[in-house]
Short mmCIF file of C-alpha atoms and ligand atoms in Angstrom, two decimals:
data_model
loop_
_atom_site.label_atom_id
_atom_site.label_comp_id
_atom_site.label_asym_id
_atom_site.label_seq_id
_atom_site.Cartn_x
_atom_site.Cartn_y
_atom_site.Cartn_z
CA MET G 72 -164.44 81.20 -10.71
CA SER G 73 -162.03 83.93 -9.83
CA THR G 74 -163.75 87.21 -9.25
CA ASN G 75 -162.80 89.64 -11.99
CA THR G 76 -159.49 88.13 -13.07
CA ASP G 77 -157.28 91.18 -13.04
CA LYS G 78 -158.91 93.51 -15.50
CA ASN G 79 -155.92 95.78 -15.64
CA ALA G 80 -153.49 93.08 -16.69
CA SER G 81 -153.21 94.07 -20.33
CA GLN G 82 -152.54 97.73 -19.53
CA ARG G 83 -150.15 97.08 -16.65
CA LYS G 84 -146.64 98.29 -17.32
CA PHE G 85 -143.91 98.01 -14.75
CA CYS G 86 -140.16 98.50 -14.86
CA GLN G 87 -137.21 98.25 -12.50
CA LYS G 88 -135.83 101.66 -11.63
CA CYS G 89 -132.70 102.76 -9.78
CA ILE G 90 -133.59 104.66 -6.60
CA GLU G 91 -130.51 106.94 -6.77
CA PRO G 92 -131.81 110.46 -7.60
CA GLU G 93 -128.95 111.27 -9.98
CA CYS G 94 -129.24 107.95 -11.86
CA ARG G 95 -132.85 106.73 -12.13
CA SER G 96 -131.91 104.23 -14.86
CA THR G 97 -134.71 101.88 -15.83
CA PHE G 98 -134.57 98.20 -16.74
CA ASP G 99 -137.04 95.66 -18.05
CA LEU G 100 -138.79 93.45 -15.55
CA ASP G 101 -137.11 90.36 -16.92
CA ALA G 102 -133.59 91.75 -16.44
CA ARG G 103 -132.05 89.40 -13.89
CA ILE G 104 -130.41 92.10 -11.80
CA TYR G 105 -130.56 93.03 -8.13
CA VAL G 106 -128.89 96.43 -8.23
CA CYS G 107 -128.61 99.11 -10.93
CA ARG G 108 -126.30 98.08 -13.78
CA ARG G 109 -125.09 101.63 -14.12
CA CYS G 110 -124.43 102.85 -10.60
CA GLY G 111 -124.99 99.87 -8.27
CA GLY G 112 -127.98 101.56 -6.57
CA LEU G 113 -130.98 99.68 -5.17
CA LEU G 114 -133.89 99.00 -7.52
CA ASP G 115 -137.55 99.79 -7.11
CA ILE G 116 -140.32 98.32 -9.16
CA GLU G 117 -142.40 101.14 -10.56
CA ARG G 118 -145.56 101.18 -12.55
CA ALA G 119 -145.60 103.22 -15.71
CA GLU G 120 -149.26 104.25 -15.58
CA THR G 121 -150.34 107.22 -13.58
CA SER G 122 -152.24 106.37 -10.46
CA SER G 123 -155.43 107.84 -11.89
CA SER G 124 -155.61 105.00 -14.42
CA ILE G 125 -156.86 102.71 -11.66
CA ASP G 126 -160.01 103.55 -9.82
CA ALA G 127 -159.59 103.15 -6.06
CA GLY G 128 -163.21 102.21 -5.38
CA THR G 129 -163.11 99.43 -7.98
CA LEU G 130 -159.91 97.99 -6.55
CA GLU G 131 -161.32 98.07 -3.05
CA GLU G 132 -164.39 96.19 -4.25
CA TRP G 133 -162.49 93.51 -6.21
CA TRP G 134 -160.05 92.88 -3.38
CA HIS G 135 -162.89 92.48 -0.95
CA GLN G 136 -164.91 90.18 -3.25
CA ARG G 137 -161.94 87.84 -3.61
CA LEU G 138 -162.14 87.06 0.12
CA SER G 139 -165.08 84.80 -0.65
CA SER G 140 -163.54 83.16 -3.73
CA ASN G 141 -162.01 79.67 -3.78
CA VAL G 142 -159.50 80.22 -6.58
CA PRO G 143 -155.89 79.72 -5.35
CA GLN G 144 -154.73 83.19 -6.34
CA ASP G 145 -157.69 84.77 -4.56
CA LEU G 146 -157.04 82.69 -1.42
CA SER G 147 -153.58 84.23 -1.12
CA GLY G 148 -153.43 87.46 0.84
CA VAL G 149 -150.69 88.58 -1.55
CA TRP G 150 -152.15 87.69 -4.96
CA ARG G 151 -155.55 89.03 -3.94
CA PHE G 152 -153.93 92.43 -4.54
CA ARG G 153 -152.40 91.43 -7.88
CA GLU G 154 -153.31 94.66 -9.69
CA LEU G 155 -150.39 96.24 -7.81
CA LEU G 156 -147.96 93.38 -8.48
CA PRO G 157 -145.50 93.31 -11.40
CA ILE G 158 -146.31 89.77 -12.52
CA PRO G 159 -148.28 89.09 -15.72
CA SER G 160 -151.62 87.35 -15.30
CA THR G 161 -150.32 84.48 -17.46
CA ALA G 162 -147.60 83.57 -14.91
CA GLN G 163 -147.83 80.30 -12.98
CA ILE G 164 -147.94 81.61 -9.43
CA VAL G 165 -146.27 79.72 -6.61
CA THR G 166 -148.39 80.14 -3.51
CA LEU G 167 -148.91 78.54 -0.11
CA LYS G 168 -151.94 80.74 0.64
CA GLU G 169 -149.76 83.27 2.44
CA GLY G 170 -150.98 86.53 3.95
CA ASN G 171 -154.47 87.18 5.32
CA THR G 172 -152.89 87.32 8.77
CA PRO G 173 -154.81 88.47 11.85
CA LEU G 174 -154.73 91.88 13.46
CA TYR G 175 -155.10 91.25 17.19
CA THR G 176 -156.03 93.50 20.07
CA ALA G 177 -153.61 92.96 22.97
CA ARG G 178 -154.66 94.13 26.42
CA HIS G 179 -151.52 93.25 28.39
CA SER G 180 -149.19 94.62 25.73
CA ALA G 181 -151.17 97.87 25.56
CA ASP G 182 -151.06 98.27 29.36
CA TYR G 183 -147.35 97.46 29.38
CA CYS G 184 -146.77 100.30 26.90
CA GLN G 185 -149.23 102.62 28.70
CA LEU G 186 -151.41 102.81 25.62
CA ASP G 187 -155.19 102.87 25.53
CA ALA G 188 -155.05 100.23 22.81
CA LEU G 189 -152.45 98.37 20.77
CA LEU G 190 -152.94 96.21 17.68
CA LEU G 191 -150.56 93.42 16.73
CA LYS G 192 -150.34 92.42 13.06
CA HIS G 193 -149.13 88.83 13.30
CA GLN G 194 -147.03 88.01 10.28
CA GLY G 195 -145.74 84.98 12.14
CA LEU G 196 -148.97 83.22 11.20
CA ASN G 197 -147.89 82.84 7.59
CA PRO G 198 -147.35 79.30 6.19
CA THR G 199 -143.71 79.02 7.29
CA GLY G 200 -144.19 81.14 10.40
CA SER G 201 -142.75 84.46 9.29
CA PHE G 202 -143.44 87.54 7.15
CA LYS G 203 -140.93 86.34 4.55
CA ASP G 204 -143.62 84.25 2.83
CA THR G 205 -145.44 87.32 1.51
CA GLY G 206 -142.31 88.31 -0.42
CA MET G 207 -141.15 84.82 -1.26
CA THR G 208 -144.31 83.89 -3.16
CA VAL G 209 -143.58 86.72 -5.61
CA ALA G 210 -139.81 86.17 -5.80
CA VAL G 211 -140.14 82.44 -6.48
CA THR G 212 -142.91 83.07 -9.02
CA GLN G 213 -140.53 85.48 -10.78
CA ALA G 214 -137.70 82.91 -10.55
CA LYS G 215 -139.93 80.42 -12.39
CA SER G 216 -141.00 83.00 -14.96
CA LEU G 217 -137.34 83.73 -15.69
CA ARG G 218 -136.74 79.97 -16.00
CA SER G 219 -134.07 80.13 -13.29
CA THR G 220 -132.45 76.83 -12.46
CA MET G 221 -131.53 77.58 -8.86
CA ALA G 222 -132.64 80.05 -6.19
CA VAL G 223 -130.24 81.18 -3.49
CA CYS G 224 -130.39 83.31 -0.33
CA ALA G 225 -128.35 84.26 2.70
CA SER G 226 -130.38 84.08 5.87
CA THR G 227 -130.59 84.36 9.63
CA GLY G 228 -133.17 81.56 9.36
CA ASN G 229 -136.61 82.76 8.32
CA THR G 230 -135.80 83.61 4.71
CA ALA G 231 -134.17 80.18 4.58
CA ALA G 232 -137.31 78.40 5.82
CA SER G 233 -139.48 80.41 3.47
CA LEU G 234 -137.36 79.92 0.35
CA ALA G 235 -137.04 76.22 1.15
CA ALA G 236 -140.82 75.81 1.24
CA TYR G 237 -141.64 77.87 -1.86
CA ALA G 238 -138.80 76.35 -3.87
CA ALA G 239 -140.12 72.89 -2.95
CA ARG G 240 -143.61 73.87 -4.16
CA ALA G 241 -142.10 75.20 -7.38
CA GLU G 242 -139.78 72.19 -7.81
CA LEU G 243 -136.93 74.65 -8.05
CA PRO G 244 -133.56 73.61 -6.61
CA CYS G 245 -132.32 76.00 -3.93
CA ALA G 246 -129.26 76.62 -1.78
CA ILE G 247 -129.28 78.56 1.44
CA LEU G 248 -126.34 80.20 3.19
CA VAL G 249 -126.64 80.54 6.95
CA PRO G 250 -124.12 81.65 9.57
CA ALA G 251 -122.93 78.42 11.21
CA ASP G 252 -124.31 77.87 14.74
CA GLN G 253 -126.21 81.17 14.74
CA VAL G 254 -129.59 80.06 13.43
CA SER G 255 -132.36 78.76 15.67
CA HIS G 256 -132.96 75.01 15.45
CA ALA G 257 -136.59 75.46 14.47
CA LYS G 258 -135.70 77.52 11.39
CA LEU G 259 -132.90 75.19 10.37
CA ALA G 260 -135.23 72.22 10.85
CA GLN G 261 -137.77 73.76 8.48
CA ALA G 262 -135.20 74.40 5.75
CA LEU G 263 -133.86 70.85 6.02
CA ASP G 264 -137.30 69.28 6.07
CA TYR G 265 -138.44 71.19 2.98
CA GLY G 266 -135.41 69.79 1.17
CA ALA G 267 -133.21 72.85 0.70
CA ARG G 268 -129.45 72.44 0.47
CA VAL G 269 -128.18 74.27 3.53
CA VAL G 270 -124.66 75.67 3.48
CA GLU G 271 -123.33 76.69 6.88
CA ILE G 272 -120.79 79.47 6.48
CA GLU G 273 -118.13 80.05 9.09
CA GLY G 274 -118.95 83.71 9.44
CA ASN G 275 -121.90 85.92 10.33
CA PHE G 276 -124.99 86.84 8.28
CA ASP G 277 -123.27 89.87 6.73
CA ALA G 278 -120.51 87.62 5.39
CA CYS G 279 -123.13 85.26 3.90
CA MET G 280 -124.95 88.19 2.29
CA GLN G 281 -121.76 89.62 0.81
CA LEU G 282 -120.84 86.22 -0.66
CA VAL G 283 -124.20 85.63 -2.36
CA LEU G 284 -124.27 89.17 -3.69
CA GLU G 285 -120.84 88.69 -5.30
CA LEU G 286 -121.72 85.27 -6.69
CA SER G 287 -125.07 86.40 -8.07
CA ASN G 288 -123.17 88.38 -10.70
CA GLU G 289 -121.12 85.41 -11.80
CA GLU G 290 -123.22 82.31 -11.30
CA PRO G 291 -126.52 81.31 -12.96
CA ILE G 292 -128.47 81.68 -9.73
CA TYR G 293 -131.53 83.70 -8.74
CA LEU G 294 -131.04 85.69 -5.56
CA VAL G 295 -134.18 86.02 -3.42
CA ASN G 296 -132.96 88.14 -0.52
CA SER G 297 -134.89 91.36 0.06
CA ILE G 298 -132.43 93.27 -2.12
CA ASN G 299 -134.45 91.61 -4.89
CA PRO G 300 -137.22 94.14 -5.58
CA PHE G 301 -139.78 91.39 -6.30
CA ARG G 302 -139.55 90.37 -2.63
CA ILE G 303 -140.43 93.92 -1.61
CA GLU G 304 -143.41 93.92 -3.97
CA GLY G 305 -144.89 90.90 -2.21
CA GLN G 306 -144.18 92.30 1.24
CA LYS G 307 -145.77 95.65 0.41
CA THR G 308 -149.16 93.89 0.20
CA VAL G 309 -149.09 93.62 4.00
CA ALA G 310 -149.58 97.39 4.09
CA ILE G 311 -152.61 97.01 1.80
CA GLU G 312 -154.05 94.17 3.86
CA LEU G 313 -153.53 96.12 7.08
CA ALA G 314 -155.17 99.26 5.67
CA GLU G 315 -158.10 97.15 4.47
CA GLN G 316 -158.46 95.57 7.94
CA LEU G 317 -158.68 99.09 9.37
CA ASN G 318 -161.26 100.22 6.81
CA TRP G 319 -158.61 102.30 5.03
CA ASP G 320 -158.04 104.42 8.11
CA VAL G 321 -154.32 103.93 8.78
CA PRO G 322 -152.91 104.02 12.33
CA ASP G 323 -150.94 106.99 13.65
CA HIS G 324 -147.92 104.74 14.15
CA LEU G 325 -146.65 101.53 12.61
CA VAL G 326 -143.70 99.93 14.37
CA VAL G 327 -141.50 97.24 12.80
CA PRO G 328 -138.27 95.47 13.76
CA GLY G 329 -135.21 96.31 11.66
CA GLY G 330 -132.58 93.85 10.43
CA ASN G 331 -131.70 93.83 6.74
CA LEU G 332 -134.39 96.56 6.42
CA GLY G 333 -136.46 95.01 3.64
CA ASN G 334 -139.68 94.93 5.68
CA SER G 335 -139.64 98.62 6.63
CA SER G 336 -138.83 99.44 2.98
CA ALA G 337 -141.82 97.40 1.83
CA PHE G 338 -144.26 99.00 4.27
CA GLY G 339 -143.16 102.46 3.15
CA LYS G 340 -143.65 101.56 -0.51
CA GLY G 341 -147.03 99.93 0.13
CA PHE G 342 -148.46 102.89 2.03
CA ARG G 343 -147.03 105.36 -0.49
CA GLU G 344 -148.80 103.52 -3.34
CA LEU G 345 -152.07 103.46 -1.39
CA LEU G 346 -151.77 107.19 -0.82
CA ASP G 347 -151.08 107.81 -4.54
CA LEU G 348 -154.16 105.74 -5.36
CA ARG G 349 -156.12 107.74 -2.78
CA LEU G 350 -157.13 104.56 -0.98
CA ILE G 351 -155.77 106.20 2.19
CA ASN G 352 -155.42 109.87 3.00
CA ARG G 353 -152.22 109.94 5.06
CA LEU G 354 -149.16 107.84 5.86
CA PRO G 355 -148.69 106.17 9.24
CA ARG G 356 -145.45 107.15 10.92
CA ILE G 357 -143.15 104.17 10.33
CA THR G 358 -140.74 103.55 13.20
CA VAL G 359 -138.01 100.92 13.04
CA VAL G 360 -136.68 99.26 16.19
CA GLN G 361 -133.28 97.57 16.31
CA ALA G 362 -131.50 95.56 18.99
CA GLU G 363 -128.91 97.70 20.78
CA GLY G 364 -125.99 95.51 19.66
CA ALA G 365 -127.01 95.45 15.98
CA ALA G 366 -128.16 99.00 15.34
CA PRO G 367 -126.36 100.69 12.41
CA PHE G 368 -129.62 102.20 11.14
CA ALA G 369 -130.51 103.67 14.55
CA ARG G 370 -127.03 105.22 14.76
CA TYR G 371 -127.56 106.73 11.32
CA PHE G 372 -130.89 108.18 12.45
CA ALA G 373 -129.32 109.63 15.60
CA GLN G 374 -126.75 111.50 13.47
CA GLN G 375 -129.40 113.40 11.49
CA GLY G 376 -129.04 117.12 11.91
CA THR G 377 -125.30 116.89 12.63
CA ASP G 378 -122.56 117.87 10.14
CA ASN G 379 -121.24 114.43 9.52
CA VAL G 380 -124.11 112.15 8.57
CA GLN G 381 -122.77 108.86 7.29
CA PHE G 382 -124.09 105.33 7.29
CA ALA G 383 -121.61 102.98 9.00
CA ASN G 384 -121.99 99.22 9.27
CA GLU G 385 -121.73 97.44 12.60
CA GLU G 386 -118.75 95.11 12.24
CA GLU G 387 -119.60 92.69 15.05
CA PRO G 388 -123.37 92.71 15.55
CA GLU G 389 -124.57 91.10 18.78
CA THR G 390 -128.06 90.15 19.91
CA LEU G 391 -129.96 87.10 21.10
CA ALA G 392 -132.69 88.11 18.62
CA SER G 393 -130.74 86.15 16.01
CA ALA G 394 -133.16 87.04 13.17
CA ILE G 395 -131.93 90.65 13.29
CA LYS G 396 -128.28 90.03 14.12
CA ILE G 397 -127.25 92.07 11.09
CA GLY G 398 -124.59 94.78 10.86
CA ALA G 399 -124.65 95.68 7.15
CA PRO G 400 -128.32 96.03 6.12
CA VAL G 401 -128.55 96.08 2.34
CA SER G 402 -131.81 98.04 2.06
CA TRP G 403 -131.06 100.89 4.45
CA LYS G 404 -131.58 103.60 1.80
CA LYS G 405 -135.09 102.37 1.03
CA ALA G 406 -135.90 102.01 4.73
CA TRP G 407 -134.65 105.54 5.28
CA ARG G 408 -137.14 106.72 2.68
CA SER G 409 -139.97 104.98 4.61
CA VAL G 410 -138.98 106.52 7.94
CA ASN G 411 -138.12 109.97 6.65
CA GLU G 412 -141.13 110.39 4.40
CA SER G 413 -143.57 109.26 7.10
CA GLY G 414 -142.01 111.13 10.03
CA GLY G 415 -141.06 108.02 11.99
CA GLN G 416 -138.01 107.28 14.11
CA VAL G 417 -135.33 104.61 14.44
CA ILE G 418 -134.57 103.50 17.99
CA THR G 419 -132.85 100.71 19.88
CA VAL G 420 -133.92 98.44 22.71
CA SER G 421 -131.79 96.37 25.07
CA GLU G 422 -131.67 92.58 25.35
CA GLN G 423 -133.56 92.80 28.66
CA GLU G 424 -136.25 95.00 27.12
CA ILE G 425 -136.72 92.59 24.20
CA ALA G 426 -137.02 89.58 26.51
CA ASP G 427 -139.56 91.22 28.82
CA ALA G 428 -141.67 92.56 25.95
CA LYS G 429 -141.68 89.10 24.39
CA ALA G 430 -143.07 87.57 27.58
CA ILE G 431 -145.78 90.25 27.72
CA ILE G 432 -146.83 89.52 24.12
CA GLY G 433 -146.94 85.87 25.12
CA SER G 434 -149.18 86.69 28.09
CA ASP G 435 -151.73 88.07 25.63
CA GLY G 436 -152.00 84.53 24.23
CA ILE G 437 -150.25 85.63 21.06
CA GLY G 438 -146.50 85.17 21.32
CA CYS G 439 -143.76 85.89 18.80
CA GLU G 440 -140.05 85.35 18.27
CA PRO G 441 -137.50 87.65 19.95
CA ALA G 442 -136.90 89.95 16.95
CA SER G 443 -140.62 90.71 16.75
CA ALA G 444 -140.73 91.77 20.41
CA THR G 445 -138.45 94.73 19.69
CA THR G 446 -141.66 96.44 18.54
CA VAL G 447 -143.51 96.34 21.86
CA ALA G 448 -140.28 97.13 23.73
CA GLY G 449 -139.77 100.10 21.39
CA ILE G 450 -143.35 101.33 21.68
CA LYS G 451 -143.04 101.35 25.49
CA LYS G 452 -140.02 103.65 25.15
CA LEU G 453 -141.69 105.89 22.57
CA VAL G 454 -144.76 106.36 24.77
CA ALA G 455 -142.48 107.22 27.69
CA SER G 456 -140.64 109.78 25.53
CA GLY G 457 -143.92 111.33 24.35
CA PHE G 458 -143.39 110.54 20.63
CA ILE G 459 -146.38 108.19 20.82
CA LYS G 460 -149.36 109.56 22.78
CA ASN G 461 -151.30 107.31 25.14
CA ASP G 462 -154.37 107.55 22.94
CA SER G 463 -152.56 107.19 19.57
CA SER G 464 -153.57 104.37 17.27
CA VAL G 465 -150.59 102.03 17.06
CA VAL G 466 -149.89 98.80 15.17
CA ALA G 467 -146.86 96.64 15.96
CA VAL G 468 -145.80 94.14 13.32
CA LEU G 469 -144.92 90.74 14.76
CA THR G 470 -142.65 89.16 12.19
CA GLY G 471 -142.16 85.60 13.45
CA HIS G 472 -143.98 82.83 15.32
CA VAL G 473 -143.33 82.07 19.01
CA LEU G 474 -142.14 78.53 18.12
CA LYS G 475 -139.34 79.86 15.90
CA ASP G 476 -136.96 80.04 18.87
CA THR G 477 -138.05 77.84 21.75
CA GLU G 478 -134.58 77.68 23.31
CA TYR G 479 -134.86 81.41 23.97
CA VAL G 480 -138.35 81.08 25.44
CA ILE G 481 -137.44 78.23 27.78
CA GLY G 482 -134.21 79.98 28.75
CA TYR G 483 -136.08 83.13 29.74
CA HIS G 484 -138.78 81.40 31.77
CA ASN G 485 -136.24 79.10 33.45
CA GLN G 486 -134.17 82.12 34.42
CA SER G 487 -131.12 80.90 32.50
CA LEU G 488 -131.11 83.16 29.42
CA ARG G 489 -127.73 84.85 28.98
CA THR G 490 -126.64 87.48 26.47
CA GLU G 491 -123.66 86.93 24.18
CA ARG G 492 -121.65 88.88 26.77
CA ASP G 493 -122.74 86.33 29.36
CA GLU G 494 -125.02 88.72 31.21
CA LEU G 495 -128.01 87.04 32.81
CA ILE G 496 -131.41 88.27 31.61
CA THR G 497 -133.74 88.78 34.56
CA ALA G 498 -137.00 86.93 33.97
CA ARG G 499 -139.23 89.77 35.23
CA PHE G 500 -142.24 88.00 33.76
CA GLY G 501 -140.82 84.49 34.09
CA ASN G 502 -143.05 81.44 34.28
CA LYS G 503 -141.03 78.48 35.56
CA PRO G 504 -142.57 75.00 35.31
CA MET G 505 -143.47 73.47 38.70
CA ARG G 506 -141.96 70.08 39.39
CA VAL G 507 -143.94 67.92 41.82
CA ALA G 508 -143.78 64.36 43.09
CA SER G 509 -146.01 61.84 41.35
CA SER G 510 -148.70 61.68 44.06
CA ARG G 511 -152.28 62.90 44.40
CA GLN G 512 -151.43 65.03 47.44
CA SER G 513 -148.46 66.76 45.76
CA LEU G 514 -150.59 67.53 42.74
CA LYS G 515 -153.44 68.84 44.90
CA ASP G 516 -150.99 71.14 46.71
CA ALA G 517 -149.62 72.34 43.39
CA LEU G 518 -153.09 73.10 42.04
CA ASP G 519 -153.90 74.98 45.26
CA ARG G 520 -150.81 77.10 44.68
CA VAL G 521 -152.00 77.85 41.13
CA ARG G 522 -155.45 78.88 42.44
CA ASN G 523 -153.78 81.01 45.12
CA GLU G 524 -151.57 82.80 42.60
CA SER G 525 -154.52 83.61 40.37
CA GLY G 526 -156.53 84.94 43.32
CA LEU G 527 -159.17 82.23 42.95
CA LEU G 528 -159.08 80.98 46.55
N1 F0G E 1396 -138.07 89.75 12.25
C1 F0G E 1396 -137.78 88.49 11.87
C2 F0G E 1396 -138.48 87.39 12.57
C3 F0G E 1396 -136.85 88.26 10.83
O1 F0G E 1396 -136.59 87.02 10.46
C4 F0G E 1396 -136.20 89.35 10.23
C5 F0G E 1396 -135.22 89.16 9.17
C6 F0G E 1396 -136.55 90.64 10.67
C7 F0G E 1396 -137.48 90.80 11.67
C8 F0G E 1396 -135.96 91.84 10.06
O2 F0G E 1396 -136.56 92.15 8.85
O3 F0G E 1396 -134.52 92.16 7.48
O4 F0G E 1396 -136.67 93.01 6.59
O5 F0G E 1396 -135.46 94.26 8.38
N2 F0G E 1396 -134.77 88.04 8.81
C9 F0G E 1396 -133.92 87.80 7.65
C10 F0G E 1396 -133.75 86.32 7.41
C11 F0G E 1396 -132.70 88.59 7.60
O6 F0G E 1396 -132.75 85.92 6.81
O7 F0G E 1396 -134.62 85.55 7.78
P1 F0G E 1396 -135.76 92.95 7.75
#
């Protein structure tokens, strides 16, 4: 039996609301829109009740009790927090038991950043290997509730893999637009295997995104990119889960990679709601890290305080961290809210810094994909600049699994990884395979070398 099946369901009232201060138009939850019908602004999902109508202690208790339940919706680390989700309790939820991801200590990564301690929240351990699953379970559930006949997304690969899996579970046809030849094989393989129709566009991610946005107004399709506020609702539960793992004592700093900027938007919303509910008593500073060659949001941040503050897209984004090779992030206004309200920063890291940080995360026995490693690379810089103190509590969000981009990993360790400008990345923490002759003596010599290197002889 499910523990206390959502006692607030009958009173829950949510709406979609434009985030633009001078508009604030509201729309029903079942309006199939992705931006404000009046002004084109981004949409938030807001609850109509005041926060005091839910008792924080009761929520905390229910959420915790569900950890020992066997009911599918309790086994999901997203639906476990359903009181804060805009989906009626009668809906047929589409879940792969996403969420409930580990929060790891990481000795080498902490030392690398000159921190006393560093925690890594590994969202790459979701069912399809990335954080997208926490949002996709809600978006695909909403697609089914709206009786959509086809779900669509543009993707650098992970959203594609995630939609493909959830659409398959829901028996919902889906089409995925990816930039041709710019998506890692592992991600493409997932989407194909889960049965999605993959459309390779001769252009970059921003072109794919623009196309689906335009078509979503004309075609009977349901768009599940993070511009869809239901995605953000699912992803905000990661903030709840993280706060719960830390006994509701949030870290000083939370550091996330930035691409299309849905994830940083979701963390900001999640922590804000927890603060309103008084489940936490402060916000962590949310810092977003972008790759140097795909950093429109960091440039925007750097302009603050000058006379001419304007968001400008990056026309030709470049980075080997293909997940975040994005020049026109759709959710930048929401992400700005997260950073600004919490007192965080937006910074960039180089291709070399990403690659080295990724190897260090690997050396902790954890690993992640390149985009995720921007966090540890960024934290190292922020400790050096004094923004993060050596004894601060810091959580880095790892967004994707190490096996998402094995070509990159092998390239780095083999000392053959080159940037898009053909610059060789130095494998400062490289780990080349040893090749030895097929003989007992050669193998013995090789094993002696291993013992020597590890100081065991
Ligand atoms: N890390 C990984 C592994 C990602 O796949 C993405 C985005 C990000 C970070 C950036 O997150 O967009 O919320 O700021 N991937 C998208 C995709 C764009 O299509 O899979 P964001």
